[in-house]
PDB file of C-alpha atoms and ligand atoms in Angstrom:
ATOM      1  CA  MET A   1      29.025  33.835 -27.484  1.00 96.00           C
ATOM      2  CA  ARG A   2      29.311  35.505 -30.859  1.00 97.00           C
ATOM      3  CA  PHE A   3      31.938  38.068 -31.900  1.00 98.00           C
ATOM      4  CA  ARG A   4      32.074  39.999 -35.157  1.00 97.00           C
ATOM      5  CA  ASP A   5      34.601  42.744 -34.509  1.00 97.00           C
ATOM      6  CA  HIS A   6      37.514  43.528 -32.267  1.00 96.00           C
ATOM      7  CA  ASP A   7      35.444  44.986 -29.399  1.00 97.00           C
ATOM      8  CA  GLU A   8      33.081  42.020 -29.317  1.00 98.00           C
ATOM      9  CA  ARG A   9      36.064  39.701 -29.431  1.00 98.00           C
ATOM     10  CA  GLU A  10      37.732  41.395 -26.453  1.00 96.00           C
ATOM     11  CA  PHE A  11      34.474  41.283 -24.539  1.00 97.00           C
ATOM     12  CA  ALA A  12      34.136  37.550 -25.290  1.00 97.00           C
ATOM     13  CA  VAL A  13      37.714  36.791 -24.192  1.00 97.00           C
ATOM     14  CA  ASP A  14      37.136  38.599 -20.888  1.00 96.00           C
ATOM     15  CA  LYS A  15      33.885  36.674 -20.355  1.00 96.00           C
ATOM     16  CA  VAL A  16      35.661  33.364 -20.944  1.00 97.00           C
ATOM     17  CA  VAL A  17      38.497  34.069 -18.506  1.00 97.00           C
ATOM     18  CA  ASN A  18      36.042  35.469 -15.976  1.00 97.00           C
ATOM     19  CA  SER A  19      33.931  32.314 -16.136  1.00 96.00           C
ATOM     20  CA  ALA A  20      37.067  30.178 -15.685  1.00 96.00           C
ATOM     21  CA  LEU A  21      37.969  32.202 -12.573  1.00 97.00           C
ATOM     22  CA  ARG A  22      34.492  31.514 -11.176  1.00 96.00           C
ATOM     23  CA  THR A  23      34.557  27.771 -11.775  1.00 96.00           C
ATOM     24  CA  ALA A  24      38.130  26.405 -11.598  1.00 96.00           C
ATOM     25  CA  ASN A  25      41.093  26.655  -9.296  1.00 95.00           C
ATOM     26  CA  LEU A  26      43.491  28.871 -11.218  1.00 94.00           C
ATOM     27  CA  THR A  27      47.030  30.076 -10.693  1.00 92.00           C
ATOM     28  CA  ARG A  28      48.341  33.197 -12.344  1.00 90.00           C
ATOM     29  CA  HIS A  29      50.008  30.974 -14.967  1.00 90.00           C
ATOM     30  CA  ASN A  30      46.709  29.261 -15.767  1.00 92.00           C
ATOM     31  CA  VAL A  31      44.977  32.600 -16.263  1.00 93.00           C
ATOM     32  CA  ALA A  32      47.776  33.771 -18.565  1.00 92.00           C
ATOM     33  CA  ALA A  33      47.774  30.534 -20.605  1.00 93.00           C
ATOM     34  CA  LEU A  34      44.016  30.472 -21.106  1.00 95.00           C
ATOM     35  CA  ASP A  35      43.914  34.177 -21.909  1.00 95.00           C
ATOM     36  CA  TRP A  36      46.728  33.821 -24.426  1.00 95.00           C
ATOM     37  CA  ALA A  37      45.188  30.871 -26.283  1.00 96.00           C
ATOM     38  CA  VAL A  38      41.664  32.269 -26.399  1.00 97.00           C
ATOM     39  CA  ASN A  39      43.033  35.576 -27.664  1.00 97.00           C
ATOM     40  CA  GLU A  40      45.081  33.882 -30.386  1.00 96.00           C
ATOM     41  CA  ILE A  41      42.293  31.664 -31.670  1.00 98.00           C
ATOM     42  CA  THR A  42      39.586  34.324 -31.668  1.00 98.00           C
ATOM     43  CA  ASP A  43      42.012  36.751 -33.315  1.00 97.00           C
ATOM     44  CA  ASN A  44      42.592  34.191 -36.069  1.00 97.00           C
ATOM     45  CA  VAL A  45      38.880  34.292 -36.877  1.00 98.00           C
ATOM     46  CA  LEU A  46      38.897  38.045 -37.420  1.00 97.00           C
ATOM     47  CA  THR A  47      42.317  38.118 -39.102  1.00 96.00           C
ATOM     48  CA  HIS A  48      42.042  35.146 -41.447  1.00 97.00           C
ATOM     49  CA  ALA A  49      38.584  33.609 -41.757  1.00 97.00           C
ATOM     50  CA  LYS A  50      36.461  36.345 -43.383  1.00 97.00           C
ATOM     51  CA  SER A  51      33.484  34.612 -41.784  1.00 97.00           C
ATOM     52  CA  LYS A  52      30.212  36.350 -42.728  1.00 96.00           C
ATOM     53  CA  VAL A  53      28.668  35.537 -39.352  1.00 96.00           C
ATOM     54  CA  GLY A  54      31.787  36.237 -37.286  1.00 97.00           C
ATOM     55  CA  GLY A  55      33.056  33.717 -34.764  1.00 98.00           C
ATOM     56  CA  PHE A  56      31.553  31.811 -31.858  1.00 98.00           C
ATOM     57  CA  ILE A  57      33.165  30.811 -28.603  1.00 98.00           C
ATOM     58  CA  ILE A  58      32.023  28.647 -25.721  1.00 97.00           C
ATOM     59  CA  CYS A  59      33.904  27.667 -22.595  1.00 96.00           C
ATOM     60  CA  ASN A  60      33.160  25.376 -19.697  1.00 95.00           C
ATOM     61  CA  LYS A  61      34.822  23.559 -16.857  1.00 95.00           C
ATOM     62  CA  ILE A  62      35.026  19.784 -17.104  1.00 94.00           C
ATOM     63  CA  SER A  63      33.050  18.463 -14.178  1.00 90.00           C
ATOM     64  CA  ARG A  64      35.016  17.126 -11.200  1.00 91.00           C
ATOM     65  CA  GLN A  65      38.308  18.033 -12.904  1.00 93.00           C
ATOM     66  CA  ASN A  66      40.274  21.242 -12.837  1.00 95.00           C
ATOM     67  CA  ILE A  67      40.188  21.528 -16.612  1.00 95.00           C
ATOM     68  CA  ILE A  68      38.822  24.383 -18.716  1.00 96.00           C
ATOM     69  CA  GLU A  69      37.691  23.556 -22.229  1.00 96.00           C
ATOM     70  CA  PHE A  70      37.038  26.131 -24.902  1.00 97.00           C
ATOM     71  CA  ALA A  71      35.784  25.845 -28.468  1.00 98.00           C
ATOM     72  CA  VAL A  72      35.937  28.462 -31.223  1.00 98.00           C
ATOM     73  CA  ALA A  73      34.153  28.144 -34.563  1.00 98.00           C
ATOM     74  CA  ASP A  74      33.719  30.249 -37.671  1.00 98.00           C
ATOM     75  CA  CYS A  75      32.069  29.824 -41.059  1.00 98.00           C
ATOM     76  CA  GLY A  76      34.921  31.341 -43.021  1.00 98.00           C
ATOM     77  CA  LEU A  77      37.395  30.429 -45.733  1.00 97.00           C
ATOM     78  CA  GLY A  78      39.043  27.526 -43.940  1.00 98.00           C
ATOM     79  CA  ILE A  79      42.727  26.947 -43.301  1.00 98.00           C
ATOM     80  CA  ALA A  80      43.644  25.364 -46.649  1.00 97.00           C
ATOM     81  CA  THR A  81      42.361  28.400 -48.542  1.00 97.00           C
ATOM     82  CA  THR A  82      44.142  30.994 -46.395  1.00 97.00           C
ATOM     83  CA  LEU A  83      47.387  29.019 -46.341  1.00 96.00           C
ATOM     84  CA  GLY A  84      47.118  28.422 -50.096  1.00 96.00           C
ATOM     85  CA  VAL A  85      47.368  24.630 -49.771  1.00 95.00           C
ATOM     86  CA  ASP A  86      45.252  22.284 -51.928  1.00 95.00           C
ATOM     87  CA  ASP A  87      45.067  19.346 -49.552  1.00 96.00           C
ATOM     88  CA  GLU A  88      42.763  20.238 -46.623  1.00 97.00           C
ATOM     89  CA  ARG A  89      44.190  17.427 -44.508  1.00 97.00           C
ATOM     90  CA  GLN A  90      47.715  18.696 -45.014  1.00 97.00           C
ATOM     91  CA  ALA A  91      46.562  22.246 -44.205  1.00 97.00           C
ATOM     92  CA  VAL A  92      45.488  21.442 -40.623  1.00 98.00           C
ATOM     93  CA  GLU A  93      48.688  19.475 -40.101  1.00 97.00           C
ATOM     94  CA  LEU A  94      50.801  22.392 -41.315  1.00 97.00           C
ATOM     95  CA  ALA A  95      48.861  25.055 -39.410  1.00 97.00           C
ATOM     96  CA  VAL A  96      49.777  23.694 -35.943  1.00 97.00           C
ATOM     97  CA  GLN A  97      53.484  23.713 -36.739  1.00 96.00           C
ATOM     98  CA  GLU A  98      55.704  26.427 -35.365  1.00 94.00           C
ATOM     99  CA  GLY A  99      56.227  29.389 -37.665  1.00 91.00           C
ATOM    100  CA  VAL A 100      53.622  28.357 -40.246  1.00 93.00           C
ATOM    101  CA  THR A 101      51.679  31.407 -41.340  1.00 93.00           C
ATOM    102  CA  ARG A 102      50.061  32.746 -44.486  1.00 91.00           C
ATOM    103  CA  ASP A 103      52.143  35.908 -44.201  1.00 88.00           C
ATOM    104  CA  LYS A 104      55.586  35.925 -42.614  1.00 86.00           C
ATOM    105  CA  SER A 105      55.862  39.706 -42.936  1.00 84.00           C
ATOM    106  CA  THR A 106      52.957  40.411 -40.564  1.00 85.00           C
ATOM    107  CA  ASN A 107      52.434  37.222 -38.533  1.00 86.00           C
ATOM    108  CA  GLN A 108      54.581  34.741 -36.671  1.00 87.00           C
ATOM    109  CA  GLY A 109      52.648  31.504 -36.944  1.00 89.00           C
ATOM    110  CA  ASN A 110      52.601  30.957 -33.193  1.00 93.00           C
ATOM    111  CA  GLY A 111      48.879  31.021 -32.395  1.00 96.00           C
ATOM    112  CA  LEU A 112      47.778  27.543 -33.466  1.00 97.00           C
ATOM    113  CA  TYR A 113      51.144  26.028 -32.587  1.00 96.00           C
ATOM    114  CA  GLY A 114      51.067  27.360 -29.000  1.00 95.00           C
ATOM    115  CA  THR A 115      47.425  26.387 -28.501  1.00 96.00           C
ATOM    116  CA  TYR A 116      48.054  22.881 -29.859  1.00 96.00           C
ATOM    117  CA  ARG A 117      50.997  22.533 -27.439  1.00 94.00           C
ATOM    118  CA  LEU A 118      48.789  23.738 -24.614  1.00 93.00           C
ATOM    119  CA  GLY A 119      46.254  21.018 -25.453  1.00 93.00           C
ATOM    120  CA  LEU A 120      49.053  18.431 -25.655  1.00 92.00           C
ATOM    121  CA  ALA A 121      50.552  19.521 -22.318  1.00 89.00           C
ATOM    122  CA  SER A 122      47.090  19.417 -20.755  1.00 87.00           C
ATOM    123  CA  SER A 123      44.853  16.402 -20.877  1.00 77.00           C
ATOM    124  CA  GLY A 124      45.673  15.952 -24.525  1.00 80.00           C
ATOM    125  CA  VAL A 125      42.334  17.119 -25.832  1.00 90.00           C
ATOM    126  CA  PHE A 126      42.785  19.198 -28.948  1.00 96.00           C
ATOM    127  CA  VAL A 127      40.757  19.132 -32.165  1.00 97.00           C
ATOM    128  CA  LEU A 128      41.187  21.287 -35.244  1.00 98.00           C
ATOM    129  CA  LYS A 129      38.688  20.889 -38.087  1.00 98.00           C
ATOM    130  CA  SER A 130      38.679  22.882 -41.259  1.00 98.00           C
ATOM    131  CA  LYS A 131      36.687  21.814 -44.316  1.00 97.00           C
ATOM    132  CA  HIS A 132      37.642  18.146 -44.925  1.00 97.00           C
ATOM    133  CA  GLY A 133      40.743  18.289 -42.749  1.00 97.00           C
ATOM    134  CA  ILE A 134      40.736  17.172 -39.130  1.00 98.00           C
ATOM    135  CA  LEU A 135      43.627  16.972 -36.692  1.00 98.00           C
ATOM    136  CA  TYR A 136      43.051  15.577 -33.222  1.00 96.00           C
ATOM    137  CA  VAL A 137      45.004  14.318 -30.241  1.00 93.00           C
ATOM    138  CA  ASN A 138      43.809  11.022 -28.776  1.00 84.00           C
ATOM    139  CA  VAL A 139      43.756  10.016 -25.103  1.00 77.00           C
ATOM    140  CA  ASP A 140      47.302   8.657 -25.369  1.00 84.00           C
ATOM    141  CA  GLY A 141      48.540  12.039 -26.503  1.00 87.00           C
ATOM    142  CA  GLU A 142      49.107  10.937 -30.115  1.00 92.00           C
ATOM    143  CA  THR A 143      48.274  13.322 -32.914  1.00 95.00           C
ATOM    144  CA  HIS A 144      46.235  12.041 -35.872  1.00 96.00           C
ATOM    145  CA  VAL A 145      45.311  13.750 -39.097  1.00 97.00           C
ATOM    146  CA  ARG A 146      42.387  12.513 -41.201  1.00 96.00           C
ATOM    147  CA  ARG A 147      40.246  13.478 -44.115  1.00 95.00           C
ATOM    148  CA  ASN A 148      36.640  13.965 -42.982  1.00 92.00           C
ATOM    149  CA  THR A 149      33.965  12.833 -45.412  1.00 93.00           C
ATOM    150  CA  VAL A 150      31.599  15.502 -44.124  1.00 94.00           C
ATOM    151  CA  PRO A 151      33.322  18.889 -44.285  1.00 95.00           C
ATOM    152  CA  PHE A 152      33.100  21.556 -41.582  1.00 96.00           C
ATOM    153  CA  ARG A 153      32.412  24.710 -43.583  1.00 96.00           C
ATOM    154  CA  GLY A 154      34.852  26.962 -41.812  1.00 97.00           C
ATOM    155  CA  THR A 155      37.250  26.308 -38.957  1.00 98.00           C
ATOM    156  CA  TYR A 156      36.522  24.732 -35.610  1.00 98.00           C
ATOM    157  CA  LEU A 157      38.896  24.233 -32.688  1.00 98.00           C
ATOM    158  CA  VAL A 158      38.520  22.631 -29.259  1.00 97.00           C
ATOM    159  CA  CYS A 159      41.255  22.803 -26.649  1.00 97.00           C
ATOM    160  CA  GLN A 160      41.450  21.786 -23.010  1.00 94.00           C
ATOM    161  CA  VAL A 161      43.615  23.636 -20.512  1.00 94.00           C
ATOM    162  CA  ASP A 162      44.566  21.529 -17.515  1.00 92.00           C
ATOM    163  CA  CYS A 163      44.798  23.973 -14.630  1.00 92.00           C
ATOM    164  CA  SER A 164      46.171  21.432 -12.198  1.00 90.00           C
ATOM    165  CA  ASN A 165      49.348  21.036 -14.228  1.00 84.00           C
ATOM    166  CA  PRO A 166      51.949  23.378 -12.687  1.00 81.00           C
ATOM    167  CA  ASP A 167      54.354  23.105 -15.646  1.00 83.00           C
ATOM    168  CA  LEU A 168      51.746  23.954 -18.245  1.00 84.00           C
ATOM    169  CA  ILE A 169      53.219  27.200 -19.550  1.00 84.00           C
ATOM    170  CA  ASP A 170      56.821  25.973 -19.416  1.00 83.00           C
ATOM    171  CA  ARG A 171      55.905  22.894 -21.432  1.00 84.00           C
ATOM    172  CA  ALA A 172      53.554  24.514 -23.905  1.00 88.00           C
ATOM    173  CA  PHE A 173      54.920  27.944 -24.714  1.00 90.00           C
ATOM    174  CA  VAL A 174      58.336  27.389 -26.231  1.00 89.00           C
ATOM    175  CA  PHE A 175      58.772  29.580 -29.293  1.00 89.00           C
ATOM    176  CA  GLY A 176      61.977  29.605 -31.310  1.00 88.00           C
ATOM    177  CA  GLY A 177      63.506  27.364 -28.627  1.00 88.00           C
ATOM    178  CA  LYS A 178      62.827  29.943 -25.904  1.00 87.00           C
ATOM    179  CA  ALA A 179      60.294  29.831 -23.089  1.00 86.00           C
ATOM    180  CA  HIS A 180      57.621  32.467 -23.464  1.00 86.00           C
ATOM    181  CA  SER A 181      55.576  33.995 -20.643  1.00 83.00           C
ATOM    182  CA  PRO A 182      52.435  35.635 -21.944  1.00 82.00           C
ATOM    183  CA  ALA A 183      52.100  39.210 -20.763  1.00 75.00           C
ATOM    184  CA  PHE A 184      49.060  41.315 -20.008  1.00 79.00           C
ATOM    185  CA  ASP A 185      46.309  38.899 -19.125  1.00 90.00           C
ATOM    186  CA  TYR A 186      42.749  39.416 -17.926  1.00 94.00           C
ATOM    187  CA  LEU A 187      43.801  40.179 -14.358  1.00 93.00           C
ATOM    188  CA  GLU A 188      46.236  42.861 -15.457  1.00 91.00           C
ATOM    189  CA  ARG A 189      43.615  44.392 -17.734  1.00 91.00           C
ATOM    190  CA  LYS A 190      41.142  44.466 -14.856  1.00 90.00           C
ATOM    191  CA  HIS A 191      43.464  45.630 -12.135  1.00 89.00           C
ATOM    192  CA  GLU A 192      46.087  47.846 -13.747  1.00 85.00           C
ATOM    193  CA  GLY A 193      44.461  50.922 -12.157  1.00 82.00           C
ATOM    194  CA  ASP A 194      44.400  49.514  -8.627  1.00 83.00           C
ATOM    195  CA  ILE A 195      46.789  50.931  -6.054  1.00 84.00           C
ATOM    196  CA  GLU A 196      49.734  48.744  -5.174  1.00 82.00           C
ATOM    197  CA  HIS A 197      48.565  46.872  -2.092  1.00 91.00           C
ATOM    198  CA  GLN A 198      44.919  46.467  -3.094  1.00 93.00           C
ATOM    199  CA  ILE A 199      42.779  44.595  -5.579  1.00 94.00           C
ATOM    200  CA  VAL A 200      39.370  46.190  -6.110  1.00 95.00           C
ATOM    201  CA  VAL A 201      36.615  43.992  -7.540  1.00 95.00           C
ATOM    202  CA  LYS A 202      33.058  44.912  -8.335  1.00 95.00           C
ATOM    203  CA  ALA A 203      30.670  42.387  -6.818  1.00 95.00           C
ATOM    204  CA  GLN A 204      28.890  42.094 -10.206  1.00 94.00           C
ATOM    205  CA  ASP A 205      32.128  40.847 -11.778  1.00 93.00           C
ATOM    206  CA  ILE A 206      32.468  37.766  -9.629  1.00 95.00           C
ATOM    207  CA  CYS A 207      29.070  36.105 -10.036  1.00 93.00           C
ATOM    208  CA  LYS A 208      25.974  36.120 -12.221  1.00 89.00           C
ATOM    209  CA  THR A 209      23.388  36.671  -9.480  1.00 93.00           C
ATOM    210  CA  PHE A 210      23.339  37.292  -5.746  1.00 95.00           C
ATOM    211  CA  GLY A 211      20.526  34.887  -5.068  1.00 93.00           C
ATOM    212  CA  SER A 212      21.697  31.299  -5.106  1.00 94.00           C
ATOM    213  CA  ARG A 213      24.190  28.983  -3.474  1.00 95.00           C
ATOM    214  CA  LYS A 214      25.537  28.026  -6.904  1.00 95.00           C
ATOM    215  CA  SER A 215      26.284  31.629  -7.689  1.00 96.00           C
ATOM    216  CA  GLY A 216      27.791  32.080  -4.216  1.00 97.00           C
ATOM    217  CA  GLU A 217      30.053  29.098  -4.829  1.00 96.00           C
ATOM    218  CA  GLU A 218      31.307  30.768  -8.018  1.00 97.00           C
ATOM    219  CA  ALA A 219      31.890  34.067  -6.232  1.00 97.00           C
ATOM    220  CA  ARG A 220      33.877  32.257  -3.518  1.00 97.00           C
ATOM    221  CA  GLN A 221      35.987  30.467  -6.143  1.00 97.00           C
ATOM    222  CA  TYR A 222      36.713  33.786  -7.840  1.00 97.00           C
ATOM    223  CA  ILE A 223      37.725  35.368  -4.510  1.00 97.00           C
ATOM    224  CA  VAL A 224      39.975  32.413  -3.616  1.00 97.00           C
ATOM    225  CA  ASN A 225      41.635  32.610  -7.051  1.00 96.00           C
ATOM    226  CA  LEU A 226      42.250  36.335  -6.643  1.00 95.00           C
ATOM    227  CA  MET A 227      43.728  35.790  -3.193  1.00 95.00           C
ATOM    228  CA  ASN A 228      46.043  33.104  -4.591  1.00 94.00           C
ATOM    229  CA  CYS A 229      47.060  35.248  -7.552  1.00 93.00           C
ATOM    230  CA  TYR A 230      47.690  38.303  -5.351  1.00 93.00           C
ATOM    231  CA  PRO A 231      48.666  36.885  -1.953  1.00 92.00           C
ATOM    232  CA  ASP A 232      50.128  40.175  -0.694  1.00 92.00           C
ATOM    233  CA  ARG A 233      47.225  42.400  -1.548  1.00 94.00           C
ATOM    234  CA  GLU A 234      44.065  43.280   0.290  1.00 95.00           C
ATOM    235  CA  LEU A 235      40.888  42.386  -1.598  1.00 96.00           C
ATOM    236  CA  ILE A 236      38.250  45.121  -1.695  1.00 96.00           C
ATOM    237  CA  LEU A 237      34.806  43.897  -2.738  1.00 96.00           C
ATOM    238  CA  ASP A 238      32.698  46.772  -3.951  1.00 96.00           C
ATOM    239  CA  PHE A 239      28.966  46.278  -3.428  1.00 94.00           C
ATOM    240  CA  SER A 240      27.741  49.582  -4.878  1.00 93.00           C
ATOM    241  CA  GLU A 241      24.410  49.175  -6.686  1.00 89.00           C
ATOM    242  CA  ILE A 242      23.795  45.822  -4.971  1.00 91.00           C
ATOM    243  CA  ASN A 243      20.893  46.357  -2.607  1.00 89.00           C
ATOM    244  CA  VAL A 244      20.211  42.846  -1.475  1.00 89.00           C
ATOM    245  CA  ILE A 245      21.745  39.379  -1.495  1.00 94.00           C
ATOM    246  CA  SER A 246      20.156  36.115  -0.384  1.00 96.00           C
ATOM    247  CA  SER A 247      21.091  34.496   2.910  1.00 95.00           C
ATOM    248  CA  SER A 248      22.263  31.381   1.115  1.00 96.00           C
ATOM    249  CA  PHE A 249      24.545  33.463  -1.144  1.00 97.00           C
ATOM    250  CA  ALA A 250      25.940  35.296   1.889  1.00 96.00           C
ATOM    251  CA  ASP A 251      26.576  32.015   3.662  1.00 96.00           C
ATOM    252  CA  GLU A 252      28.158  30.356   0.622  1.00 96.00           C
ATOM    253  CA  VAL A 253      30.577  33.251   0.119  1.00 97.00           C
ATOM    254  CA  PHE A 254      31.252  34.967   3.421  1.00 97.00           C
ATOM    255  CA  GLY A 255      30.144  32.393   5.981  1.00 96.00           C
ATOM    256  CA  LYS A 256      32.267  29.674   4.409  1.00 96.00           C
ATOM    257  CA  LEU A 257      35.263  31.920   3.669  1.00 96.00           C
ATOM    258  CA  PHE A 258      35.244  33.161   7.254  1.00 96.00           C
ATOM    259  CA  ILE A 259      35.500  29.585   8.513  1.00 95.00           C
ATOM    260  CA  GLU A 260      37.999  28.498   5.858  1.00 94.00           C
ATOM    261  CA  LEU A 261      40.372  31.406   6.428  1.00 94.00           C
ATOM    262  CA  GLY A 262      39.780  31.992  10.125  1.00 94.00           C
ATOM    263  CA  PRO A 263      38.687  35.364  11.559  1.00 93.00           C
ATOM    264  CA  MET A 264      42.060  37.128  11.552  1.00 94.00           C
ATOM    265  CA  HIS A 265      43.014  36.101   8.030  1.00 94.00           C
ATOM    266  CA  PHE A 266      39.531  36.917   6.723  1.00 95.00           C
ATOM    267  CA  MET A 267      39.556  40.386   8.257  1.00 94.00           C
ATOM    268  CA  ARG A 268      43.091  41.102   7.067  1.00 94.00           C
ATOM    269  CA  ALA A 269      42.533  39.893   3.507  1.00 95.00           C
ATOM    270  CA  ILE A 270      38.965  40.914   2.597  1.00 96.00           C
ATOM    271  CA  LYS A 271      37.152  44.231   2.958  1.00 96.00           C
ATOM    272  CA  LEU A 272      33.605  44.931   1.847  1.00 96.00           C
ATOM    273  CA  ARG A 273      32.978  48.424   0.512  1.00 95.00           C
ATOM    274  CA  ASN A 274      29.741  50.327  -0.192  1.00 95.00           C
ATOM    275  CA  THR A 275      27.503  47.737   1.390  1.00 93.00           C
ATOM    276  CA  GLY A 276      24.042  49.025   2.237  1.00 89.00           C
ATOM    277  CA  SER A 277      22.598  48.147   5.633  1.00 90.00           C
ATOM    278  CA  ALA A 278      20.611  45.192   4.224  1.00 91.00           C
ATOM    279  CA  VAL A 279      23.683  43.558   2.658  1.00 94.00           C
ATOM    280  CA  GLU A 280      25.793  44.247   5.725  1.00 94.00           C
ATOM    281  CA  GLY A 281      23.162  42.683   7.990  1.00 94.00           C
ATOM    282  CA  LEU A 282      22.913  39.577   5.803  1.00 95.00           C
ATOM    283  CA  VAL A 283      26.687  39.099   5.665  1.00 95.00           C
ATOM    284  CA  ASP A 284      26.935  39.605   9.431  1.00 95.00           C
ATOM    285  CA  ARG A 285      24.207  37.071  10.071  1.00 95.00           C
ATOM    286  CA  ALA A 286      25.721  34.524   7.669  1.00 95.00           C
ATOM    287  CA  ILE A 287      29.105  34.745   9.381  1.00 95.00           C
ATOM    288  CA  ARG A 288      27.544  34.516  12.824  1.00 95.00           C
ATOM    289  CA  LEU A 289      25.469  31.440  11.946  1.00 94.00           C
ATOM    290  CA  ARG A 290      28.344  29.716  10.164  1.00 93.00           C
ATOM    291  CA  SER A 291      30.639  30.378  13.112  1.00 90.00           C
ATOM    292  CA  GLN A 292      28.148  28.613  15.370  1.00 87.00           C
ATOM    293  CA  THR A 293      27.793  25.542  13.169  1.00 80.00           C
ATOM    294  CA  GLY A 294      31.215  25.350  11.464  1.00 68.00           C
ATOM    295  CA  ILE A 295      31.528  23.869   7.927  1.00 62.00           C
TER     296      ILE A 295
HETATM  297  N1  ATP B 301      40.072  30.654 -38.356  1.00 88.10           N
HETATM  298  C1  ATP B 301      40.869  30.539 -39.408  1.00 88.10           C
HETATM  299  N2  ATP B 301      40.373  30.600 -40.667  1.00 88.10           N
HETATM  300  C2  ATP B 301      41.183  30.488 -41.751  1.00 88.10           C
HETATM  301  N3  ATP B 301      42.514  30.312 -41.673  1.00 88.10           N
HETATM  302  C3  ATP B 301      43.069  30.241 -40.448  1.00 88.10           C
HETATM  303  C4  ATP B 301      42.289  30.351 -39.272  1.00 88.10           C
HETATM  304  N4  ATP B 301      43.115  30.247 -38.206  1.00 88.10           N
HETATM  305  C5  ATP B 301      44.353  30.056 -38.700  1.00 88.10           C
HETATM  306  N5  ATP B 301      44.339  30.065 -40.046  1.00 88.10           N
HETATM  307  C6  ATP B 301      45.480  29.838 -40.955  1.00 88.10           C
HETATM  308  O1  ATP B 301      46.486  29.147 -40.232  1.00 88.10           O
HETATM  309  C7  ATP B 301      47.691  29.908 -40.233  1.00 88.10           C
HETATM  310  C8  ATP B 301      48.418  29.704 -38.927  1.00 88.10           C
HETATM  311  O2  ATP B 301      47.682  30.323 -37.864  1.00 88.10           O
HETATM  312  P1  ATP B 301      48.470  30.808 -36.575  1.00 88.10           P
HETATM  313  O3  ATP B 301      47.497  31.423 -35.641  1.00 88.10           O
HETATM  314  O4  ATP B 301      49.292  29.687 -36.078  1.00 88.10           O
HETATM  315  O5  ATP B 301      49.475  31.883 -37.155  1.00 88.10           O
HETATM  316  P2  ATP B 301      49.187  33.361 -37.668  1.00 88.10           P
HETATM  317  O6  ATP B 301      47.827  33.813 -37.273  1.00 88.10           O
HETATM  318  O7  ATP B 301      49.495  33.404 -39.124  1.00 88.10           O
HETATM  319  O8  ATP B 301      50.301  34.162 -36.883  1.00 88.10           O
HETATM  320  P3  ATP B 301      50.250  34.602 -35.329  1.00 88.10           P
HETATM  321  O9  ATP B 301      49.165  33.824 -34.688  1.00 88.10           O
HETATM  322  O10 ATP B 301      51.593  34.285 -34.765  1.00 88.10           O
HETATM  323  O11 ATP B 301      49.955  36.065 -35.384  1.00 88.10           O
HETATM  324  C9  ATP B 301      47.249  31.340 -40.506  1.00 88.10           C
HETATM  325  O12 ATP B 301      48.290  32.105 -41.091  1.00 88.10           O
HETATM  326  C10 ATP B 301      46.089  31.144 -41.455  1.00 88.10           C
HETATM  327  O13 ATP B 301      46.520  30.920 -42.782  1.00 88.10           O
HETATM  328 MG1   MG B 302      47.192  33.570 -35.320  1.00 88.10          MG
END
């Protein structure tokens, strides 16, 4: 996804965290860590790079592992130029150190440092390329800095966030010797207006389509993540504007959740709102059939 200004950047960050919530098992800490790092790195593009084409971000889940990987690239000035360092190899090495910034009066120099630490505390996958400089962490968790013969004309970063590591934030986000808990993540942005004991989600926000099992699987993952992040709240799924869903989608989401949670827990935790008669009938049928067959 491309971003050229602040609004596009915010939209892209939300899309990335949303897709992580649909595909991986996330705790509240994981959401905050991913949100923080993606915000920092995309903000760097707009703040420092002066990239004529803006920045690009992609994100995906590593298959069969609970790891989210994101990559951000720009075609801008490069780190050596903005830091005012001649050696491009030395520039990438400096940039991931705590407190290193081009301007101490306006910035803190935490963004690349915190993201690098997040990569280190995760599976160890972290790559930062800028012009001829490349810094990467190998599978043993060792950091190497090299001079690339073929330059990357801008800045490129890849980082993995291991969402099965419960100590991730504590290990990664230590600034000035103090632990830092990122505030105001995607979930807060989305749900700050919700009343205390509820979480209201638009059905469109939890999956791409309402037609396939794959999409249903993502919607179920999103719902499970929300229930884990807000265990004391009731989840209201708003189906306004959704006129029909496929039977396989209904089964994948509601049939399976009903069996997984059990009837009482399901009914206590999840409410469907603004469902038309077609959607209601399909959900009813999916739950009935699933109850007969089990998982
Ligand atoms: N995409 C980029 N293009 C060019 N230079 C960059 C880019 N990203 C980072 N830099 C350089 O690396 C330095 C360190 O970046 P980092 O994100 O760690 O700190 P910061 O942006 O200066 O401060 P903070 O992130 O705490 O607001 C920046 O000051 C800038 O000189
Ligand atoms: Mg920064």
